Coordinates of C-alpha atoms and ligand atoms in Angstrom, one line a residue:
M1 CA 136.0 120.3 125.5
K2 CA 133.4 121.5 122.8
K3 CA 134.1 125.2 121.9
T4 CA 130.9 127.4 122.1
V5 CA 129.9 129.8 119.5
L6 CA 127.5 132.9 120.0
V7 CA 125.6 133.6 116.8
S8 CA 124.0 137.0 117.4
G9 CA 121.0 137.2 115.0
G10 CA 120.9 133.4 115.0
A11 CA 117.1 133.2 114.0
G12 CA 117.4 135.0 110.9
F13 CA 118.0 133.5 107.2
I14 CA 121.6 133.3 107.2
G15 CA 122.0 133.1 111.1
S16 CA 120.0 129.8 111.5
H17 CA 121.9 128.0 108.6
V18 CA 125.0 128.8 110.1
T19 CA 123.7 127.5 113.7
V20 CA 122.8 124.1 111.7
E21 CA 126.2 123.9 110.3
L22 CA 128.1 124.7 113.9
L23 CA 125.8 122.2 115.7
E24 CA 126.3 119.6 112.9
A25 CA 130.5 120.3 113.2
G26 CA 130.2 119.6 116.9
Y27 CA 129.9 123.2 118.2
D28 CA 127.9 124.5 121.1
V29 CA 125.8 127.4 120.0
V30 CA 124.0 130.0 121.9
V31 CA 121.4 131.8 119.4
A32 CA 120.7 135.3 120.4
D33 CA 117.9 137.3 118.5
N34 CA 115.5 140.1 119.5
F35 CA 112.9 138.7 116.5
S36 CA 112.8 142.1 115.4
N37 CA 112.9 141.1 111.6
C38 CA 112.1 137.0 111.7
D39 CA 109.7 135.0 114.1
R40 CA 110.4 131.6 115.9
T41 CA 110.0 129.6 112.7
C42 CA 113.6 129.3 111.7
Y43 CA 114.5 128.7 115.2
E44 CA 112.5 126.1 115.5
G45 CA 113.4 124.5 112.4
V46 CA 117.2 124.6 113.4
K47 CA 115.9 122.4 116.3
Q48 CA 114.0 120.2 114.4
I49 CA 116.8 119.2 111.8
T50 CA 119.6 119.2 114.6
G51 CA 117.4 117.2 117.4
R52 CA 118.7 119.8 119.7
E53 CA 115.8 120.3 121.5
D54 CA 117.8 122.1 124.4
L55 CA 119.6 124.7 121.8
P56 CA 120.1 127.9 124.1
L57 CA 118.1 130.7 122.9
E58 CA 118.6 134.2 124.1
V59 CA 116.0 137.2 123.4
M60 CA 117.8 139.9 123.6
D61 CA 118.7 143.3 121.7
F62 CA 122.5 143.7 120.9
C63 CA 122.0 147.6 121.2
D64 CA 121.5 146.8 125.0
A65 CA 124.9 147.2 126.4
V66 CA 124.2 145.7 129.7
A67 CA 122.4 142.6 128.3
V68 CA 125.1 142.1 125.8
K69 CA 127.9 142.0 128.4
A70 CA 125.8 139.7 130.8
L71 CA 125.5 137.4 127.6
F72 CA 129.2 137.3 127.7
A73 CA 129.4 136.7 131.3
K74 CA 126.9 133.8 131.2
Y75 CA 128.2 131.4 128.7
P76 CA 131.9 130.7 128.0
I77 CA 131.9 132.5 124.6
D78 CA 135.0 131.2 122.4
A79 CA 133.7 132.8 119.3
V80 CA 130.7 135.1 118.2
I81 CA 129.4 135.4 114.8
H82 CA 127.8 138.7 114.5
F83 CA 124.6 138.8 112.1
A84 CA 122.3 140.9 114.2
A85 CA 121.7 144.1 112.1
Y86 CA 119.4 145.6 109.6
K87 CA 119.3 144.6 106.2
A88 CA 117.1 146.4 103.6
V89 CA 118.9 148.8 101.2
G90 CA 116.0 151.1 100.5
E91 CA 114.8 151.3 103.9
S92 CA 118.5 152.3 104.7
V93 CA 118.1 155.3 102.4
A94 CA 115.1 156.4 104.0
Q95 CA 116.0 155.9 107.6
P96 CA 119.8 156.3 107.7
L97 CA 120.1 157.3 111.6
K98 CA 117.9 153.8 112.4
Y99 CA 120.4 151.9 110.2
Y100 CA 123.5 153.6 111.8
K101 CA 122.4 153.6 115.3
N102 CA 121.5 150.2 115.1
N103 CA 124.1 148.2 113.3
L104 CA 127.0 150.3 114.6
T105 CA 126.0 150.2 118.0
S106 CA 125.0 146.5 118.5
F107 CA 128.6 145.6 116.8
L108 CA 130.5 148.0 119.1
N109 CA 128.8 146.4 122.1
V110 CA 129.5 142.9 121.0
L111 CA 133.4 144.2 120.9
E112 CA 133.3 146.1 123.9
A113 CA 132.0 142.8 125.8
A114 CA 134.6 140.6 124.0
Q115 CA 137.2 142.9 124.8
E116 CA 136.0 142.9 128.7
Q117 CA 136.1 139.3 129.0
G118 CA 139.6 139.5 128.0
G119 CA 139.5 138.7 124.1
C120 CA 137.7 136.7 121.7
N121 CA 137.2 135.5 118.0
V122 CA 134.9 137.8 116.1
L123 CA 133.5 137.0 112.8
F124 CA 131.6 139.6 111.1
S125 CA 129.3 139.4 108.4
S126 CA 130.1 141.8 105.5
S127 CA 129.0 142.1 102.1
A128 CA 130.2 142.4 98.8
T129 CA 128.5 145.6 98.9
V130 CA 131.6 147.1 100.0
Y131 CA 133.2 146.9 96.5
G132 CA 130.6 149.3 95.1
E133 CA 130.6 149.2 91.2
P134 CA 134.0 147.4 90.9
D135 CA 136.4 148.7 88.0
S136 CA 137.1 144.9 87.0
V137 CA 135.5 141.7 87.8
P138 CA 136.0 139.1 89.7
V139 CA 136.8 141.1 92.7
T140 CA 139.1 139.9 94.9
E141 CA 139.7 140.7 98.5
A142 CA 142.6 143.1 97.2
T143 CA 140.0 145.0 95.0
P144 CA 139.6 148.7 96.4
R145 CA 136.5 149.1 98.5
K146 CA 134.2 151.6 97.1
P147 CA 131.9 154.2 98.6
A148 CA 128.6 152.1 99.2
T149 CA 125.6 153.2 97.6
S150 CA 123.5 153.5 100.7
P151 CA 123.6 153.8 104.6
Y152 CA 123.1 149.8 104.8
G153 CA 126.0 149.4 103.0
N154 CA 128.1 151.9 104.6
T155 CA 127.2 150.1 107.9
K156 CA 129.2 147.3 106.6
T157 CA 132.2 149.0 105.6
M158 CA 132.2 151.0 109.0
C159 CA 131.9 147.8 111.0
E160 CA 135.0 146.1 108.7
D161 CA 137.0 149.2 109.9
I162 CA 136.0 149.1 113.4
L163 CA 136.7 145.3 113.7
R164 CA 140.1 145.6 111.9
D165 CA 141.0 148.4 114.4
A166 CA 139.9 147.2 117.6
V167 CA 141.8 143.8 116.7
K168 CA 144.9 146.0 116.1
A169 CA 144.8 147.8 119.6
S170 CA 144.0 144.4 121.4
E171 CA 147.5 143.0 121.4
G172 CA 146.4 139.7 120.1
K173 CA 143.6 139.3 122.3
L174 CA 141.1 140.0 119.7
K175 CA 141.1 137.9 116.4
G176 CA 138.7 139.0 113.5
I177 CA 137.5 137.0 110.1
L178 CA 135.4 139.3 107.6
L179 CA 133.6 137.4 105.3
R180 CA 132.3 139.3 102.5
Y181 CA 128.9 137.3 101.1
F182 CA 128.0 137.7 97.4
N183 CA 124.4 137.0 97.3
P184 CA 123.2 134.5 99.4
I185 CA 120.0 132.4 98.1
G186 CA 118.0 129.3 98.6
A187 CA 116.9 127.1 101.8
H188 CA 118.1 124.2 103.7
P189 CA 117.7 121.0 101.7
S190 CA 115.0 119.9 104.7
A191 CA 112.7 123.0 103.7
L192 CA 112.3 123.5 107.4
I193 CA 114.3 126.8 107.6
G194 CA 114.6 129.3 104.7
E195 CA 114.4 133.2 104.0
L196 CA 111.5 134.9 105.6
P197 CA 111.1 138.4 104.1
R198 CA 108.5 140.6 105.8
G199 CA 106.3 142.5 103.4
V200 CA 107.5 142.8 100.0
P201 CA 110.7 141.2 99.3
N202 CA 113.3 143.3 98.1
N203 CA 115.8 140.3 97.0
L204 CA 115.3 138.5 93.6
V205 CA 114.8 135.2 94.7
P206 CA 112.2 135.7 97.3
F207 CA 110.1 137.7 94.8
I208 CA 110.4 134.9 92.3
T209 CA 109.1 132.1 94.5
Q210 CA 106.4 134.4 96.1
T211 CA 105.5 135.1 92.4
A212 CA 105.5 131.6 91.4
I213 CA 103.3 130.8 94.5
G214 CA 101.1 133.3 93.6
K215 CA 101.5 136.0 96.4
R216 CA 102.9 138.3 93.9
E217 CA 101.5 138.9 90.3
C218 CA 104.4 139.8 88.5
L219 CA 108.3 139.9 88.9
S220 CA 109.9 143.0 87.5
I221 CA 113.1 142.5 86.2
F222 CA 115.3 145.4 86.9
G223 CA 117.2 146.8 83.6
N224 CA 117.6 144.9 80.4
D225 CA 119.9 147.5 78.9
Y226 CA 122.9 147.0 81.0
P227 CA 126.0 146.3 79.1
T228 CA 126.1 142.4 79.9
P229 CA 125.5 139.5 77.6
D230 CA 121.7 139.4 78.1
G231 CA 121.2 142.8 79.0
T232 CA 120.3 142.1 82.9
C233 CA 122.8 142.4 85.8
L234 CA 125.4 139.8 86.7
R235 CA 125.7 138.7 90.3
D236 CA 127.3 135.6 92.1
Y237 CA 124.3 133.9 93.7
I238 CA 125.8 131.5 96.5
D239 CA 123.7 128.8 98.2
I240 CA 122.8 129.4 102.2
V241 CA 124.5 126.2 102.8
D242 CA 127.5 126.2 101.3
L243 CA 127.6 129.8 102.6
A244 CA 126.8 128.5 105.9
K245 CA 129.6 126.1 105.7
A246 CA 132.3 128.8 105.0
H247 CA 131.5 130.0 108.3
V248 CA 132.3 126.7 110.2
F249 CA 135.7 127.0 108.1
A250 CA 136.4 130.2 109.4
V251 CA 135.5 129.5 113.0
T252 CA 137.8 126.5 112.9
R253 CA 140.7 128.5 111.4
M254 CA 140.1 131.1 114.4
L255 CA 139.8 128.6 117.2
E256 CA 142.8 126.6 115.7
G257 CA 145.2 129.2 115.6
K258 CA 145.8 128.6 111.8
M259 CA 145.1 132.7 111.0
K260 CA 148.0 134.3 109.2
Q261 CA 147.0 137.6 110.4
A262 CA 144.9 138.8 113.5
C263 CA 142.2 140.2 111.0
E264 CA 141.6 138.1 107.7
V265 CA 138.8 139.0 104.9
F266 CA 137.5 136.1 102.6
N267 CA 135.3 136.4 99.8
V268 CA 132.5 134.0 100.4
G269 CA 131.0 133.5 96.5
T270 CA 131.2 131.0 93.8
G271 CA 133.3 132.8 91.3
R272 CA 130.2 132.1 88.6
P273 CA 128.3 135.1 87.1
V274 CA 124.7 134.7 86.6
S275 CA 122.2 137.0 85.3
V276 CA 118.9 138.0 86.7
L277 CA 117.1 136.3 83.2
E278 CA 119.4 133.3 83.2
L279 CA 118.3 132.9 87.1
V280 CA 114.6 133.2 86.1
N281 CA 115.0 130.8 83.2
A282 CA 116.9 128.4 85.3
F283 CA 114.0 128.6 88.4
E284 CA 111.5 127.8 85.5
K285 CA 113.3 125.2 83.9
V286 CA 114.2 123.1 87.4
N287 CA 111.0 123.7 88.9
G288 CA 109.1 122.8 85.8
L289 CA 106.7 125.9 85.9
K290 CA 106.1 129.4 83.9
L291 CA 107.0 132.7 86.0
N292 CA 105.0 136.0 85.3
Y293 CA 107.7 138.5 85.0
K294 CA 108.3 141.8 82.9
F295 CA 111.0 143.9 82.1
A296 CA 111.1 147.1 84.2
P297 CA 113.5 150.4 84.4
R298 CA 116.6 149.9 86.4
R299 CA 116.7 149.8 89.9
P300 CA 118.6 152.7 91.6
G301 CA 121.6 151.9 93.4
D302 CA 122.3 148.6 91.5
V303 CA 125.6 147.6 90.1
T304 CA 125.9 146.3 86.6
A305 CA 127.9 143.2 87.2
I306 CA 129.9 141.5 90.3
W307 CA 131.0 138.4 91.3
A308 CA 134.0 136.8 93.6
D309 CA 137.1 135.4 92.9
P310 CA 137.0 132.9 95.7
S311 CA 140.4 131.4 95.3
L312 CA 141.4 132.9 98.7
A313 CA 138.9 130.9 100.6
N314 CA 139.3 128.1 98.8
T315 CA 143.2 127.6 99.2
E316 CA 143.6 129.2 102.4
M317 CA 140.0 128.2 104.3
G318 CA 139.9 124.8 102.6
W319 CA 136.3 126.0 101.8
K320 CA 134.4 125.8 98.5
A321 CA 130.9 126.2 97.2
T322 CA 129.7 122.9 95.6
R323 CA 126.0 123.4 95.2
T324 CA 124.7 124.2 91.5
V325 CA 122.2 127.1 91.1
E326 CA 119.4 124.3 89.9
E327 CA 120.0 122.7 93.3
T328 CA 119.6 126.1 95.1
L329 CA 116.8 127.2 93.1
K330 CA 114.9 124.0 93.7
A331 CA 115.4 124.2 97.7
A332 CA 114.0 127.6 97.1
W333 CA 111.1 126.6 95.9
A334 CA 110.5 123.6 98.2
W335 CA 111.0 126.2 100.9
E336 CA 108.2 128.5 99.9
K337 CA 106.0 125.4 99.2
H338 CA 106.5 124.1 102.7
L339 CA 105.6 128.0 104.1
A340 CA 102.4 127.6 101.8
G341 CA 101.5 124.3 103.3
K342 CA 101.9 122.6 100.1
Ligands
UD1_401 C1 121.7 143.3 97.8 C2 122.4 144.1 98.6 C3 123.5 143.5 99.0 C4 123.2 142.6 100.1 C5 122.3 141.6 99.1 C6 121.6 140.5 99.7 C7 123.5 146.7 97.7 C8 123.8 147.2 96.6 N1 123.0 145.6 97.5 O1 122.6 143.0 96.5 O2 124.2 144.5 99.8 O3 124.0 142.0 100.6 O4 120.9 142.5 98.6 O5 120.4 140.7 100.7 O6 123.5 146.7 98.8 N2 116.2 142.2 91.0 C9 115.1 142.2 90.0 N3 114.0 142.2 90.4 C10 113.7 142.1 91.8 C11 114.5 142.1 92.8 C12 115.9 142.3 92.2 O7 115.4 142.3 89.0 O8 112.4 142.1 92.2 C13 117.2 142.2 90.3 C14 118.4 143.3 90.7 O9 118.4 144.4 90.1 C15 119.6 142.7 90.9 C16 119.6 141.0 91.3 O10 118.2 140.9 90.9 O11 120.4 142.7 89.7 C17 119.8 140.8 92.8 O12 119.1 141.9 93.6 P1 118.9 141.6 94.8 O13 118.8 140.2 95.5 O14 118.2 142.6 95.5 O15 120.6 141.5 95.8 P2 121.6 142.5 95.2 O16 121.0 144.3 95.0 O17 122.8 142.2 94.5

């Protein structure tokens, strides 16, 4: 029988790509979203890509405990992937309570409902932000976590601990995987789903594509005096489809009983450091255009350099990132043009 995966925040950037990969791998998916930070574009895009006009959609808020319990009662949920959360680093500094309330309450409600139904497999979307400014790179899963530089980052660290503790106390009924994402970028090769930031983008690639299309005048590169080869920050940019596939490997690992511990953690990255300037140059080259950019002061809270050692995910889960930065930047540009109707 087909297994059912609940994807909270399934209409968002990562959630929609994960839904596509799960459906293509033969899982049934229930998408749940309150559309607080996205519209229906990606949900409709997922249906178009997969031909699944019947893809279940529950419009609901995960902070509503009664609604979350009703959801678990309605569907035979074998695994849940939890994305439903606020994610703007700067906003979280300005409005910390909003972030703690939303990101912690929604996850606690999922875990409570999972516990009440007698157990579940829970995959939590964590972030490389939990490593803070690491003492050495690349980081492995054993690299110590550091205090996060924002309330958003703190919610990731806290949710990791909450899941670990809940799994430990559940006597085998609850299983958990924490995936720590590095920098997810790009779009589906169909250009039917991608990133849809509201307002001015905080993240680099949406800012690049919006500058290229003419929505923004000029990209600011935050800092060119970092102790790195070209003075700009180093990150591990991971293609969104590669990242989405990691979720299929993780869910299958949980459902097929292949986990070695009841709560496991994996870095989801490429292992390849790329500087901001290299990314900008690659975008220009692969898409044959010139980008208007300037160097600007450092952005508070940015770490100098972080990239993954993904060998645990490679060997244990059998997952590996396959796409080149060039392919990913082409897809990101195709998506921006699709949005502009070009
Ligand atoms: C941030 C979050 C991370 C989150 C990720 C994906 C922190 C510290 N970082 O990562 O948790 O998972 O977003 O949403 O919590 N840059 C520019 N100009 C711009 C925008 C960015 O130069 O207009 C530079 C930044 O200084 C940085 C790099 O591009 O060096 C990547 O920035 P960004 O895309 O915002 O991701 P992170 O800050 O690495």
